[in-house]
CSV table of C-alpha atoms and ligand atoms in Angstrom, one decimal:
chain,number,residue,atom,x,y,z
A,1,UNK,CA,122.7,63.0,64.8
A,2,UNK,CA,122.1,64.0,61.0
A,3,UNK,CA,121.5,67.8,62.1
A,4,UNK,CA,124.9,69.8,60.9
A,5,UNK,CA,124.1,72.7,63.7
A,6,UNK,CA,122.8,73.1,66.9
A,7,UNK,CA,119.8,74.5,66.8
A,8,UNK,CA,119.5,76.0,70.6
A,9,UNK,CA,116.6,78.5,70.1
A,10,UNK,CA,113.5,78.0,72.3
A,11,UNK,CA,112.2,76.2,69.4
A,12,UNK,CA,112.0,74.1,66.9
A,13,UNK,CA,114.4,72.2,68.8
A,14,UNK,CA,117.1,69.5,67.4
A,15,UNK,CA,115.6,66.5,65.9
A,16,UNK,CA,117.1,62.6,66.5
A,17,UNK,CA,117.4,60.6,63.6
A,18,UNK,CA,114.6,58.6,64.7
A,19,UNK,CA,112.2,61.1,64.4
A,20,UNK,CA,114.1,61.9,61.0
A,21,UNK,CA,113.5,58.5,60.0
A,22,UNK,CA,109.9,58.2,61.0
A,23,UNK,CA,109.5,61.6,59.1
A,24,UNK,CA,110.9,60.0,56.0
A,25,UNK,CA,108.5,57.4,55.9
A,26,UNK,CA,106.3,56.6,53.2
A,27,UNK,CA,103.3,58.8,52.7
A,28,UNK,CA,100.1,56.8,53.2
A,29,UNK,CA,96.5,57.9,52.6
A,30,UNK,CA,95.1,58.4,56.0
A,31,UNK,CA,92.5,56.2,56.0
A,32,UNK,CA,95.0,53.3,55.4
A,33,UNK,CA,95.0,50.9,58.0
A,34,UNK,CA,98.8,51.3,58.7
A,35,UNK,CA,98.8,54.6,59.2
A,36,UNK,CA,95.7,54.4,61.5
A,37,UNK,CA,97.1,52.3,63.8
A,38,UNK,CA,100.2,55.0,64.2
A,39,UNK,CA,97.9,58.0,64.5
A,40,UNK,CA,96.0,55.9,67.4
A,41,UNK,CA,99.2,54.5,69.6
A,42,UNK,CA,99.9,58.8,68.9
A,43,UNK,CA,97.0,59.5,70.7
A,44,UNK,CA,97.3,57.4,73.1
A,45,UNK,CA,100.6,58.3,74.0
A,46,UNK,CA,99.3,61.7,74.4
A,47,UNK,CA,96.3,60.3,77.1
A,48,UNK,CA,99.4,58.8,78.9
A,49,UNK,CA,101.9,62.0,79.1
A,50,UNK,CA,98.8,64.2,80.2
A,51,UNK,CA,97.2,61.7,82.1
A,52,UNK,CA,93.4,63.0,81.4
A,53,UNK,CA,90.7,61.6,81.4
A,54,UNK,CA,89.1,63.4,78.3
A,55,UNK,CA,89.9,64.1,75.3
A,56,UNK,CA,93.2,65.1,73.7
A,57,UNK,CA,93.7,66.5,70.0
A,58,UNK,CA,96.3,66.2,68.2
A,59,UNK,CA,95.8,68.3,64.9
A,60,UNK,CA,97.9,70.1,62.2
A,61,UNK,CA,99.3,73.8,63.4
A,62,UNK,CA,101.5,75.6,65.4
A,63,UNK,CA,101.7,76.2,69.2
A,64,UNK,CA,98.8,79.0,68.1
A,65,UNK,CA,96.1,77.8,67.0
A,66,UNK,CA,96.3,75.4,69.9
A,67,UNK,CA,95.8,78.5,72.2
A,68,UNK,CA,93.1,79.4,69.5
A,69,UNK,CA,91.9,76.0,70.3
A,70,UNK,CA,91.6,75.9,74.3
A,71,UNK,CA,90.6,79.4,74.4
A,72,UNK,CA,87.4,79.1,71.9
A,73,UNK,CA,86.0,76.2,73.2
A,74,UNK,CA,86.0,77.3,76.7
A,75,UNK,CA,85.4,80.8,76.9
A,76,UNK,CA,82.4,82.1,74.6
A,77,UNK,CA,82.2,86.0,73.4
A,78,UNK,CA,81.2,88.1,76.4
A,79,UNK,CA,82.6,86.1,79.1
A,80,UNK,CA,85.6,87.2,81.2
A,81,UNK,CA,89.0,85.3,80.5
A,82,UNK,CA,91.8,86.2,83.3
A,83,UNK,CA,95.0,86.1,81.4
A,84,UNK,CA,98.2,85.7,83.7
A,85,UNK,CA,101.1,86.7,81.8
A,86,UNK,CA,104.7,86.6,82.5
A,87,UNK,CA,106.5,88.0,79.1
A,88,UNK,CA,105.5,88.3,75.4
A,89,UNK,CA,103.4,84.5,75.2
A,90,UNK,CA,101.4,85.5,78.1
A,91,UNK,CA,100.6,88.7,76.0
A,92,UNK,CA,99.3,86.7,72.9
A,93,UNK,CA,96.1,85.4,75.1
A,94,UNK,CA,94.8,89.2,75.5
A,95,UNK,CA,94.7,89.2,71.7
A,96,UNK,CA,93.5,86.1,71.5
A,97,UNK,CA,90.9,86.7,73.6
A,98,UNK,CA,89.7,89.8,72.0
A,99,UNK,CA,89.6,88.5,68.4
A,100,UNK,CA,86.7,86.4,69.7
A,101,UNK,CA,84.8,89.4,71.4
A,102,UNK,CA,85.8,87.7,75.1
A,103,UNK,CA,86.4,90.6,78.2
A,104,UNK,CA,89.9,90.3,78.6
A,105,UNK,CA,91.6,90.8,81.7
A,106,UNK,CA,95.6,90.7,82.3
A,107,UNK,CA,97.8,90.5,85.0
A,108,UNK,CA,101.7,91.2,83.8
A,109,UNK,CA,104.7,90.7,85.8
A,110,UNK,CA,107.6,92.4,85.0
A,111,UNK,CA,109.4,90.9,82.6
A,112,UNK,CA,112.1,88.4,84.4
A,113,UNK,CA,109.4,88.0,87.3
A,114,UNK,CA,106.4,86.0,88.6
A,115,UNK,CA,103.0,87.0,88.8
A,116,UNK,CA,102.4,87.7,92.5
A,117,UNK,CA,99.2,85.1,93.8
A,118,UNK,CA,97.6,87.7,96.2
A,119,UNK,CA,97.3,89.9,92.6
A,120,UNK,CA,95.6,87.0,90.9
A,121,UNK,CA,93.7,86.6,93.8
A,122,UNK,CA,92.2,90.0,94.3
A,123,UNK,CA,91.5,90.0,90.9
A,124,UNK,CA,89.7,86.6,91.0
A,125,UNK,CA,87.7,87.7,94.4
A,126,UNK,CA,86.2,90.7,92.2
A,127,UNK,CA,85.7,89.1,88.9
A,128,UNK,CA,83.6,86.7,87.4
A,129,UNK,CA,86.1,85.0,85.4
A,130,UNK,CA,85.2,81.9,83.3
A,131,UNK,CA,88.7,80.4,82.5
A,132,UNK,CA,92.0,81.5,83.6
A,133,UNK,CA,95.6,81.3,81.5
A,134,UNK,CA,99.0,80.3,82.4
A,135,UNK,CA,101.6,80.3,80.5
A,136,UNK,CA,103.9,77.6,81.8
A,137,UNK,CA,107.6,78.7,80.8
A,138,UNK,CA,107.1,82.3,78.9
A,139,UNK,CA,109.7,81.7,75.9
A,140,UNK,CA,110.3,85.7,76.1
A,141,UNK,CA,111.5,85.6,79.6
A,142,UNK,CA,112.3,82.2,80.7
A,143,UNK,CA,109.8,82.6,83.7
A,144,UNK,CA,108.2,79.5,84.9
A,145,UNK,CA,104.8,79.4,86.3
A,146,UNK,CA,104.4,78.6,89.9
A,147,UNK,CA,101.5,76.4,89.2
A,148,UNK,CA,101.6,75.3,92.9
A,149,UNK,CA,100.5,78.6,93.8
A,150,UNK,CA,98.3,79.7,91.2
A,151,UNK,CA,96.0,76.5,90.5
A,152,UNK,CA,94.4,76.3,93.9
A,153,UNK,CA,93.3,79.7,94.2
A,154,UNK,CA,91.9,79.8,90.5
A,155,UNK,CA,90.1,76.8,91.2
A,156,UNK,CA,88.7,78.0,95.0
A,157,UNK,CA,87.2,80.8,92.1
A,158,UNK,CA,85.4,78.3,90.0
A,159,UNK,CA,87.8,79.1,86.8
A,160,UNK,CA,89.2,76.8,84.2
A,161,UNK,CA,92.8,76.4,84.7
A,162,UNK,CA,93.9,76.6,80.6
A,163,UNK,CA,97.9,76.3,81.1
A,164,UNK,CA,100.1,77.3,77.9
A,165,UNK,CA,102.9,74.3,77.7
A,166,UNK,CA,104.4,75.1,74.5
A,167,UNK,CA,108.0,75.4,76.2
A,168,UNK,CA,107.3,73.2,78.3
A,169,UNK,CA,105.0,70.3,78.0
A,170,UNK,CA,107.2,66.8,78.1
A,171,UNK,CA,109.9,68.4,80.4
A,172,UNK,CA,107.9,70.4,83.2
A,173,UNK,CA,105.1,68.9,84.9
A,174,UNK,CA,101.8,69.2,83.7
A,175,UNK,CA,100.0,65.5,84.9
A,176,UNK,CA,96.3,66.3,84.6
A,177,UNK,CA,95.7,63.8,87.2
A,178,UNK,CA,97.3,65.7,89.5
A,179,UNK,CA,95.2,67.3,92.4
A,180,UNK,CA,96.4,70.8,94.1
A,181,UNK,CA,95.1,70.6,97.4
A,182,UNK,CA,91.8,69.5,96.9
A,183,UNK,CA,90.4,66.8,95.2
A,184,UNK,CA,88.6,68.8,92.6
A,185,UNK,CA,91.9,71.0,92.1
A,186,UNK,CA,93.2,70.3,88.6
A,187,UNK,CA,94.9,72.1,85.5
A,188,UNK,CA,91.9,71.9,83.1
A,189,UNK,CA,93.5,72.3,79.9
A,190,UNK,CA,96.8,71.7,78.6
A,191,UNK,CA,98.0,73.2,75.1
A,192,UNK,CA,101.3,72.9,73.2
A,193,UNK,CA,103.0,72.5,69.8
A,194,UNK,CA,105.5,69.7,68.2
A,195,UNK,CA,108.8,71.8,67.9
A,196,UNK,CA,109.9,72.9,71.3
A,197,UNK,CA,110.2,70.3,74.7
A,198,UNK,CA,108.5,66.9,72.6
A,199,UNK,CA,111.6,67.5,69.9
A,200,UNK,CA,109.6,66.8,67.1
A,201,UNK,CA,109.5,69.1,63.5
A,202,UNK,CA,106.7,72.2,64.3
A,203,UNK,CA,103.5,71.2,62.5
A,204,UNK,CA,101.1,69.8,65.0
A,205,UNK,CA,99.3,71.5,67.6
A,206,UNK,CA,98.6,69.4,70.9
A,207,UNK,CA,95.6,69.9,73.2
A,208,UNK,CA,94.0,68.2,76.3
A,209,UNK,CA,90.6,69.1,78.0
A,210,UNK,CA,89.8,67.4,80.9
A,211,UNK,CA,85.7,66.8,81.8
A,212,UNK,CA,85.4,69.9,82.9
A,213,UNK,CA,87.0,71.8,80.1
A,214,UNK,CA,85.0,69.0,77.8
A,215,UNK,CA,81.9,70.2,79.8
A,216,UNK,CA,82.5,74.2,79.3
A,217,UNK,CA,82.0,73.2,75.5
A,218,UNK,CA,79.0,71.5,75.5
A,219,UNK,CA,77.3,74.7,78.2
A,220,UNK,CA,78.6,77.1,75.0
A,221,UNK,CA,76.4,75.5,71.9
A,222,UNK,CA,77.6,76.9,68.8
A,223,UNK,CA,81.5,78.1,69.1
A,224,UNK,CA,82.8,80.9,66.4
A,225,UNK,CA,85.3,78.1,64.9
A,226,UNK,CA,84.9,75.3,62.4
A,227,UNK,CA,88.6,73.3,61.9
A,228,UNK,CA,89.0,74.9,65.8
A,229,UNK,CA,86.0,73.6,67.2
A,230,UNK,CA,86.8,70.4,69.5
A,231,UNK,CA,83.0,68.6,68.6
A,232,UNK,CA,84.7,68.3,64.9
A,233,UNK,CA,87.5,66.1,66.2
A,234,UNK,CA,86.1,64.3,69.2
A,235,UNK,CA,84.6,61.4,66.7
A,236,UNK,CA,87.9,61.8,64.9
A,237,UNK,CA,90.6,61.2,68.1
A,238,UNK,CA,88.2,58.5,69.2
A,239,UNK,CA,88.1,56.6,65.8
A,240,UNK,CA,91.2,57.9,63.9
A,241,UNK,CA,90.0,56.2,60.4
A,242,UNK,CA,87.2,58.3,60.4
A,243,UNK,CA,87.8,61.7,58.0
A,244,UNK,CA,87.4,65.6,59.3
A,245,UNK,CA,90.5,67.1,57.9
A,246,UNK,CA,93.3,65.3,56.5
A,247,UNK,CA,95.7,64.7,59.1
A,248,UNK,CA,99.5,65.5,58.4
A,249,UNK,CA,100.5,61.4,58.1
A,250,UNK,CA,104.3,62.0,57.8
A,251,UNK,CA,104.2,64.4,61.2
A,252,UNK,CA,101.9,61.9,62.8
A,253,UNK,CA,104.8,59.1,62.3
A,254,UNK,CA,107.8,61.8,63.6
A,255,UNK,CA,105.4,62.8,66.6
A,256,UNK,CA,104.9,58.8,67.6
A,257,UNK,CA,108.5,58.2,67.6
A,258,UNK,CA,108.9,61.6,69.6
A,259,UNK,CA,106.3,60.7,71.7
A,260,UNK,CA,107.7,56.8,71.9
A,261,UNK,CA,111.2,58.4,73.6
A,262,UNK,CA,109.7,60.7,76.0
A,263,UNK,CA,108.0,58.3,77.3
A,264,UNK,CA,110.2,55.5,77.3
A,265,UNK,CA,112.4,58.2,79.3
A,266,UNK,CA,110.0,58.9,81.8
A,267,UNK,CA,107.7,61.8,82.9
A,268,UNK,CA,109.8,62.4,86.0
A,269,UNK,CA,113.3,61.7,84.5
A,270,UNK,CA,112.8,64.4,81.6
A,271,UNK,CA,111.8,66.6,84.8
A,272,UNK,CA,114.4,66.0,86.4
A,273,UNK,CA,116.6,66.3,83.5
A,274,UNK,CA,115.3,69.8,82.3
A,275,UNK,CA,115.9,71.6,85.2
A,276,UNK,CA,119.5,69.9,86.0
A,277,UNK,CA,120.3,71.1,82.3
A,278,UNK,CA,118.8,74.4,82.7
A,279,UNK,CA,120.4,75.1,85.9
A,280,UNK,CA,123.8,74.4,84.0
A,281,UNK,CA,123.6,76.1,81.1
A,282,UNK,CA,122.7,79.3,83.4
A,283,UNK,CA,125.3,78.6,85.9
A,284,UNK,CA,128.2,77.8,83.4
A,285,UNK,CA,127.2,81.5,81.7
A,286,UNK,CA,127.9,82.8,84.7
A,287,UNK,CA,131.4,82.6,84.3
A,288,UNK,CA,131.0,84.7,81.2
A,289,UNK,CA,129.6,87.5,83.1
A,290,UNK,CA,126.8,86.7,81.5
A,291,UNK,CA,123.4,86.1,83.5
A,292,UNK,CA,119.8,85.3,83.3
A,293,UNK,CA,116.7,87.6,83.5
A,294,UNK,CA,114.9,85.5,86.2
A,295,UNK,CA,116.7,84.2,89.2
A,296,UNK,CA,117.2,80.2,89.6
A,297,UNK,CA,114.1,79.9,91.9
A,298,UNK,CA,111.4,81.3,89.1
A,299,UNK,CA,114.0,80.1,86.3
A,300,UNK,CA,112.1,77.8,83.6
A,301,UNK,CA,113.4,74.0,83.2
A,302,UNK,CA,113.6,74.4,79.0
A,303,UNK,CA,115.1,77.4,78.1
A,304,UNK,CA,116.8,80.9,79.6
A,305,UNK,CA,117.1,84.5,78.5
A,306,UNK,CA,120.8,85.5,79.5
A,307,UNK,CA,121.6,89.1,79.6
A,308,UNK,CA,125.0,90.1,77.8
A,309,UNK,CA,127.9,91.7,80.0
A,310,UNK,CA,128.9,94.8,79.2
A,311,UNK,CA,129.7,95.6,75.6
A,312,UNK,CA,128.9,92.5,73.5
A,313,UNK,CA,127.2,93.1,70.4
A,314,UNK,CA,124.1,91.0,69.9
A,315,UNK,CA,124.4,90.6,66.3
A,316,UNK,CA,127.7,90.1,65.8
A,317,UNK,CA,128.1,87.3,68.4
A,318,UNK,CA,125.2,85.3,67.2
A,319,UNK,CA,126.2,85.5,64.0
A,320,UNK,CA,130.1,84.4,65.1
A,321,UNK,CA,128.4,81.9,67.1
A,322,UNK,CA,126.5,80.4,64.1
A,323,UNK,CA,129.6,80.4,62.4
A,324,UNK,CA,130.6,77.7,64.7
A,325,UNK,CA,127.2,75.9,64.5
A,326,UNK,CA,125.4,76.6,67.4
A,327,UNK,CA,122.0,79.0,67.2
A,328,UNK,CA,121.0,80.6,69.6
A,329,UNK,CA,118.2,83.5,69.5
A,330,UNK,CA,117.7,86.9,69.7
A,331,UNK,CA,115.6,88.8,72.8
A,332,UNK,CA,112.3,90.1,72.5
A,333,UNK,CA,110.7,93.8,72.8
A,334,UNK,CA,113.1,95.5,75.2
A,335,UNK,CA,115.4,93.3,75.6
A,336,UNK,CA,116.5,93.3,71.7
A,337,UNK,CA,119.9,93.6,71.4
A,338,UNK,CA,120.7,93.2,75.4
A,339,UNK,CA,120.4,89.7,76.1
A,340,UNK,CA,120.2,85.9,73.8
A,341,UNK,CA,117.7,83.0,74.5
A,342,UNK,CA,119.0,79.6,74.9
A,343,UNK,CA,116.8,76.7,74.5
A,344,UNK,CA,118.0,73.2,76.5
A,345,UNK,CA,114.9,71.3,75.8
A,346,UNK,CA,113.7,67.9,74.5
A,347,UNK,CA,116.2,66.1,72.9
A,348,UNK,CA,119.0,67.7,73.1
A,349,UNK,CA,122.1,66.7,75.5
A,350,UNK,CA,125.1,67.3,78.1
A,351,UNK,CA,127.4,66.8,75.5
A,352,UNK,CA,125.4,69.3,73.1
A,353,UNK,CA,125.5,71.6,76.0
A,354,UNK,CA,128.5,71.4,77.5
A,355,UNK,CA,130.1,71.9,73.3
A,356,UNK,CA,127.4,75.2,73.2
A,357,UNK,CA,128.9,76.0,76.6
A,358,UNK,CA,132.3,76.3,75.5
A,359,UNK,CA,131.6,77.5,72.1
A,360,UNK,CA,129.9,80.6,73.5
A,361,UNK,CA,133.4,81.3,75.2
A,362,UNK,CA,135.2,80.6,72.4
A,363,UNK,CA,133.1,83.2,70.4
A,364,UNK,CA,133.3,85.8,73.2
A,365,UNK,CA,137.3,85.3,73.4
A,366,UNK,CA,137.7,85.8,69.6
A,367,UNK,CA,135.5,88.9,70.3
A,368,UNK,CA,138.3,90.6,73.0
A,369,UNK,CA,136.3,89.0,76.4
A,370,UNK,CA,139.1,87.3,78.5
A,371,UNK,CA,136.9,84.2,79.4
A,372,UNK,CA,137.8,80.6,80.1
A,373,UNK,CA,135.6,78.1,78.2
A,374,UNK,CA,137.3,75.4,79.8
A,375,UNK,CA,136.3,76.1,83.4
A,376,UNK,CA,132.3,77.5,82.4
A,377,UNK,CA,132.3,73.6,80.7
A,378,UNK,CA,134.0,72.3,84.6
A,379,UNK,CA,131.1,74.2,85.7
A,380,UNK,CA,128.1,72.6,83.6
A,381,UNK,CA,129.5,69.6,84.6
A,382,UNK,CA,129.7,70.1,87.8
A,383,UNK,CA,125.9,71.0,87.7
A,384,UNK,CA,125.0,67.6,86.1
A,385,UNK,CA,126.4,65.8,88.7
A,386,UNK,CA,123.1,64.8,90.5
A,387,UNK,CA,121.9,63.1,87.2
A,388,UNK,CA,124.3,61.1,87.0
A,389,UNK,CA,124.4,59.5,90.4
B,401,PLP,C1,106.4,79.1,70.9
B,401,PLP,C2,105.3,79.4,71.9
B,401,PLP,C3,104.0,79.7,71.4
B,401,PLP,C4,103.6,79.8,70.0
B,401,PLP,O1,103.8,78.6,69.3
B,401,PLP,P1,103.9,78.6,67.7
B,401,PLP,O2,104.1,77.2,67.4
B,401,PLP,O3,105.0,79.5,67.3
B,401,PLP,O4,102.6,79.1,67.2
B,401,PLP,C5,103.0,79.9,72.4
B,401,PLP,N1,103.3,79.9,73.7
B,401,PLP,C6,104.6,79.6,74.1
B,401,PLP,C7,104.8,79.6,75.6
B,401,PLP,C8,105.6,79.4,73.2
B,401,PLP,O5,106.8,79.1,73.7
């Protein structure tokens, strides 16, 4: 790989050199034939890792203004929007929500936790809510979502499932097609960005909306949104020759070839794969004293938030750490300064992990920390064992 450092923060993530090259290649006008026929296999690539069957856009922006995105065309000002949130992305939906005048409503774990479903529940049995948001791996906390829980009892409620995947979309499962409990039962909307678990450069914000979510759009009318509003795009992800707003043409060629390798690895290979790594890193850290906010069972597949032991400065061991070319982030809110996040998504791999694993100890032992690097990185390995059978 080109890169000259690790870049293990829960996003952008490290980019291949096929993606690099697909990046580098020459800029065409986007009506050109040749680039069409890129921004279309794009597309459908996208159809194929969500498996809807509506619409998916695939437009310039960040991770955001995807939320922006699901939220506006589904929920109109005045109606109620349930927001689930496990850590600081859960969060950003309440003031999401509000910018557009909708009634916000929030249920917050604490931070390393789940939501608990009878909470969601009660709350759905006395509210009116039109949509419903999850965010699938919270990049603050490295909390995953128990969607098998929570989809069927939104849906018994009549709410849009609208499910936040940008740490985790193309490593956890989110298959639209996939019915919870009842045939009607499905995740309604899927959002996510470019730079975290797809491995491509951030740029490109990702949605799906199934027939339902499609159909919520159409009962609104007019939507407070003009680049954001879906009825813009629909012609254009349909017919990508036709013109609404110039579409980024070099991220559209780096986001084929991205979407090109996870598919060619598999939906349920990257699944597996995620969580074997994430298990790994986590376990390995162990041996460090170190250790992560939420337990294995609610732990997220693409990235963890690992609590320092005692006495490590924050600062001064991710900057040691970057010395040796491996980045890692900071916490958020009040976990600043106590514990790091770790992103092992998209493309990275073992031997990137296991080299992060044993730097880390390295760091920690040039810091006074009697560690052993060598046994955390028997460890990892150790973990990765069921991969490789
Ligand atoms: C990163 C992230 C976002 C925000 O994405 P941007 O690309 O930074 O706008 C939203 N939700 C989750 C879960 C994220 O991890």
């Amino acid at each position: 790989m080109r890169n000259e450092e690790m870049l293990l923060i829960p996003g952008p993530t490290p980019v291949v050199d096929s993606i690099y090259d697909a990046l580098a290649q020459e800029t065409r006008g986007h009506t050109d034939p040749r680039f069409v026929k890129i921004f279309k296999s794009a597309i459908e690539k996208t159809r194929e890792m969500f498996k809807t069957d509506g619409e998916v856009f695939v437009v310039s922006g960040s991770g955001t203004l995807a939320m922006e995105m699901a939220i506006v065309n589904t929920v109109a000002g005045g109606e109620k929007l349930l927001v689930i949130s496990q850590g600081y992305f859960g969060d950003r939906f309440i003031h999401l929500g509000k910018a557009f005048g909708i009634e916000v409503d929030v249920i917050q774990s604490e931070w390393g936790s789940q939501v608990q479903t009878k909470d969601v529940e009660e709350k759905l049995t006395a509210g009116n809510y039109k949509a419903v948001t999850i965010t699938h791996a919270d990049t603050s906390t490295g909390v995953a979502a128990n969607l098998d829980a929570l989809v069927p009892v939104i849906k018994k409620h009549g709410g849009l499932v609208i499910l936040d995947g940008v740490c985790a979309t193309a490593a956890m499962e989110e298959d639209m097609s996939k019915t919870y409990g009842h045939p009607d039962y499905k995740i309604d909307v899927v959002l996510t960005g470019s730079q975290k678990a797809i491995g491509v450069p951030p740029g490109l914000a990702v949605v799906a909306f199934n027939q339902s979510a499609l159909a919520a759009r159409e009962k609104i009318g007019r939507v407070p949104a003009y680049y954001c509003d879906i009825h813009n795009w629909i012609p254009i992800m349909n017919d990508p020759g036709k013109y609404f707003a110039t579409p980024p043409v070099n991220l559209i060629y780096a986001y084929d070839e991205g979407m090109k390798l996870v598919l060619a690895e598999g939906m349920e290979n990257r699944y597996k794969r995620h969580k074997a790594y994430g298990r790994a890193v986590r376990t390995a850290l162990v041996e460090y004293g170190m250790k992560a906010i939420a337990n294995e069972d609610v732990a997220a597949a693409t990235l963890s938030c690992i609590l320092y032991p005692e006495g490590l400065n924050d600062a001064a061991f991710r900057a040691a750490l970057a010395e040796k070319g491996v980045i890692v982030a900071g916490a958020l809110a009040h976990l600043a300064g106590k514990a790091f996040r770790i992103g092992h998504m998209g493309n990275t791999t073992n031997e990137m992990l296991e080299k992060a694993v044993v730097l880390i100890g390295e760091t920690m032992k040039e810091m006074g920390f009697s560690v052993n690097p060598e046994k955390a990185a028997v460890i990892f390995q150790q973990c990765l064992s069921p991969l490789k059978m």
